[in-house]
Coordinates of C-alpha atoms (C1' of nucleotides) in Angstrom, one line a residue:
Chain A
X860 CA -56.0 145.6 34.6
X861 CA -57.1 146.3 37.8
X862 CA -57.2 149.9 38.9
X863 CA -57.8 151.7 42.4
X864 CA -59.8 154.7 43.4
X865 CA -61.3 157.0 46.1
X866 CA -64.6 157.9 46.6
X867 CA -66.5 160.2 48.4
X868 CA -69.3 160.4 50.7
X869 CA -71.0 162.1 53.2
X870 CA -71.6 159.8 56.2
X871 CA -74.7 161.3 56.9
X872 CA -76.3 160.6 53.8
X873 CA -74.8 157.2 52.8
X874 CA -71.6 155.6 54.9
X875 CA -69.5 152.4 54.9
X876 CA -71.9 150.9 57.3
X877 CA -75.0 152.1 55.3
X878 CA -73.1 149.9 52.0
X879 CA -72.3 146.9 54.7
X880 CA -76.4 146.8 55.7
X881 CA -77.6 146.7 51.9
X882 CA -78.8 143.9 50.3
X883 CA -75.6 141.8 48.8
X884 CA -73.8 144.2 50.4
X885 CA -74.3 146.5 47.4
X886 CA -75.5 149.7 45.9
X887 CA -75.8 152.2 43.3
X888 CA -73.5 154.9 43.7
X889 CA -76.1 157.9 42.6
X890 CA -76.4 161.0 42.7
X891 CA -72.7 161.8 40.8
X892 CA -73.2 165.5 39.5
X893 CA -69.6 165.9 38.2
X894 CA -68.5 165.4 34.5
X895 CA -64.7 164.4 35.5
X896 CA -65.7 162.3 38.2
X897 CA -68.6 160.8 35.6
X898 CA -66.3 160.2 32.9
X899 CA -63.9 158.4 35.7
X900 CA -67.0 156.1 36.3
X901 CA -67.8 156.0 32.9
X902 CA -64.9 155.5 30.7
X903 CA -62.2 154.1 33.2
X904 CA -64.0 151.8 35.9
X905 CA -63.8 148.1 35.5
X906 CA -65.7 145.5 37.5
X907 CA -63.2 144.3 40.5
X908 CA -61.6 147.4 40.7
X909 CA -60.5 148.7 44.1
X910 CA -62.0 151.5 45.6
X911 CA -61.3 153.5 49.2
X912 CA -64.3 154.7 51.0
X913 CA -64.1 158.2 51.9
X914 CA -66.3 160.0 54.6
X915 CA -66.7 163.8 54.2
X916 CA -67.8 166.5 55.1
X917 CA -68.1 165.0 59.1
X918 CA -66.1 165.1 62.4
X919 CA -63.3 163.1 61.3
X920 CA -62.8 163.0 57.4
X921 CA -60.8 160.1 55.9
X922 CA -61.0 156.4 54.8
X923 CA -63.4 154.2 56.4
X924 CA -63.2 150.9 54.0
X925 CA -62.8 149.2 51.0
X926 CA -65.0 148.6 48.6
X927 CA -64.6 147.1 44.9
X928 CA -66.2 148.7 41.6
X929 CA -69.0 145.5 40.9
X930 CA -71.0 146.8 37.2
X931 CA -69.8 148.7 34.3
X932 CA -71.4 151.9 34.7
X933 CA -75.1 152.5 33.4
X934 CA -77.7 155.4 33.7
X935 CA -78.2 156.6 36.9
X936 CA -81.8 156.3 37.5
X937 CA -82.4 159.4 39.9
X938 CA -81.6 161.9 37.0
X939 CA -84.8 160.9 35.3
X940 CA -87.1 160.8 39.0
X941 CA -88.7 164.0 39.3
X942 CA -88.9 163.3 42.8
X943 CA -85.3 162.8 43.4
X944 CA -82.7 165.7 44.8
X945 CA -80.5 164.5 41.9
X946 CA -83.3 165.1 39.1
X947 CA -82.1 166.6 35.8
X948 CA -84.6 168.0 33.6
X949 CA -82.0 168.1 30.6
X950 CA -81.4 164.1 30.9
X951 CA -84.0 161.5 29.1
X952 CA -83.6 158.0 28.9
X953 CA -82.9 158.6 25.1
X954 CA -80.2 160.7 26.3
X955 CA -79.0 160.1 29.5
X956 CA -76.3 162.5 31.2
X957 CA -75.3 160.9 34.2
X958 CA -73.9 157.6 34.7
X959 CA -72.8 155.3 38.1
X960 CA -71.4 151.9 38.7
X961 CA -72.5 149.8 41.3
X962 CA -69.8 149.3 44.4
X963 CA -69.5 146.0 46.8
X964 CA -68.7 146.0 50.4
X965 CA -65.4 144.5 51.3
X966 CA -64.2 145.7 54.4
X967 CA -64.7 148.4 57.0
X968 CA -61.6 149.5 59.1
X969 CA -61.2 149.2 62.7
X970 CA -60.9 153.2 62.8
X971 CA -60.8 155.5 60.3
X972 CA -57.4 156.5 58.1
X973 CA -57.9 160.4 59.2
X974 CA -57.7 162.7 56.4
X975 CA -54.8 164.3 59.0
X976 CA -53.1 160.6 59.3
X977 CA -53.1 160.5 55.3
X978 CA -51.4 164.2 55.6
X979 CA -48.7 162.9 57.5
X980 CA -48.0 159.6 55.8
X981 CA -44.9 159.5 53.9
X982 CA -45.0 158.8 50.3
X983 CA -47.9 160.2 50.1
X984 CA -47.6 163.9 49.1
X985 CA -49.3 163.7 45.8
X986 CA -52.4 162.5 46.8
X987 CA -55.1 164.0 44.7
X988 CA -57.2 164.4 47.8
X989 CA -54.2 165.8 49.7
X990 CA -54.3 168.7 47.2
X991 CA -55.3 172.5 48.6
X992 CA -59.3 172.8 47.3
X993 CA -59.4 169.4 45.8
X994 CA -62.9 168.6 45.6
X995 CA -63.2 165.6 43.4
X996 CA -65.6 163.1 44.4
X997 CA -63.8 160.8 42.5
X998 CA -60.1 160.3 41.9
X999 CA -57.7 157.7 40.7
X1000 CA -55.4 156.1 43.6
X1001 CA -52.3 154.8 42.3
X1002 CA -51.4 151.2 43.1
X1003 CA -48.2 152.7 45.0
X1004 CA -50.5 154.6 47.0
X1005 CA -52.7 152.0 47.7
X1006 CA -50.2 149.5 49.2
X1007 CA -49.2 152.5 51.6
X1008 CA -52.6 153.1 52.3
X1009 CA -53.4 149.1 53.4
X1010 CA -50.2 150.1 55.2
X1011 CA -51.8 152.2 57.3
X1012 CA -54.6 150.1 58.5
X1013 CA -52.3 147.6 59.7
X1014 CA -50.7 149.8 61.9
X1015 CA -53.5 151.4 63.3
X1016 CA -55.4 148.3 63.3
Chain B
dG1480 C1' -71.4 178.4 60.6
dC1481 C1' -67.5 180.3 57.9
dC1482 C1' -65.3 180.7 53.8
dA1483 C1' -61.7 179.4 50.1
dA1484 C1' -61.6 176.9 46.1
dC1485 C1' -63.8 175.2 42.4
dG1486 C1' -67.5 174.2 38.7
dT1487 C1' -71.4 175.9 36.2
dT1488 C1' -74.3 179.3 34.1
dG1489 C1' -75.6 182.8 31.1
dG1490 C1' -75.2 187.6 29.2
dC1491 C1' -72.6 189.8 26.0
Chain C
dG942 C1' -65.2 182.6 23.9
dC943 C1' -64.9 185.6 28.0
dC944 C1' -65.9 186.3 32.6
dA945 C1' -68.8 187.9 36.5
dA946 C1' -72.2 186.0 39.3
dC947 C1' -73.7 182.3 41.5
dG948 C1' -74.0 177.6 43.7
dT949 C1' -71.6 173.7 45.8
dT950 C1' -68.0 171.2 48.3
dG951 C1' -65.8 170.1 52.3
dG952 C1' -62.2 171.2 55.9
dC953 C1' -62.1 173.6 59.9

DNA sequence: GCCAACGTTGGC
DNA sequence: GCCAACGTTGGC
């Protein structure tokens, strides 16, 4: 059964068209430092599922693409690199903590579904994201709101 | 840069 | 197990 999500980024450190210029048109989504948006990934994702492509935390928040959910989720390899900003000295590869699944490029949009477009879309109103101090970096979409969302981008195609 | 909302930590 | 203190997120 297919399922659809949202998920986060921050432009500035890795956006749709960072994921379009990657090899296969793929990455690791690391650096997850959430339980409920790790247990999302973890227990929940399937391979093909959809996923929106969020930019946050920039000039004009919203959905920049699609993307679908391409491995079952695994260890994610910066919690054990010492190096790494996402380093967690309490993980070992006996016992990993934190897990990712790898997304695939579909499509970028010809502009951005504004977080304030989203705000304004009927049908909408329970959007996780929509919620006051909903911070998330993961959330389920529901396949009613995921039709409205494709909506969207036809319009402002 | 501000700050409200939220998650995590750690003393008790 | 409570909860104050702290750190982070992310819109504005």
């Amino acid at each position: 059964m297919t399922q659809y999500w949202l998920m986060k980024s921050e432009p500035d450190c890795f956006s749709i068209d960072d994921l379009q210029q990657r090899p296969q048109l793929r990455e690791a989504w690391d650096g997850v430092r959430n339980y409920q948006a790790r247990n999302m990934m973890r227990d929940q994702m399937h391979i093909g599922d959809g996923v929106f492509f969020y930019h946050s935390n920039t000039k004009v928040p919203g959905i920049a693409g699609i993307a679908t959910v391409a491995s079952l989720a695994y260890p994610d390899p910066t919690q054990f690199q010492i190096d790494s900003p996402y380093f967690d000295p309490k993980a070992s590869a006996a016992k990993p903590i934190w897990y990712l699944v790898d997304v695939q490029f579909q499509q970028k949009f010809e502009s951005v579904i504004s977080l304030d477009q989203l705000r304004h879309q009927a049908g909408l109103e329970d959007l996780w994201i929509l919620r006051k101090g909903s911070r998330l970096s993961i959330t389920p979409i529901s396949l009613e709101h995921w039709h409205i969302i494709l909506a969207m981008r036809n319009r402002h195609a």
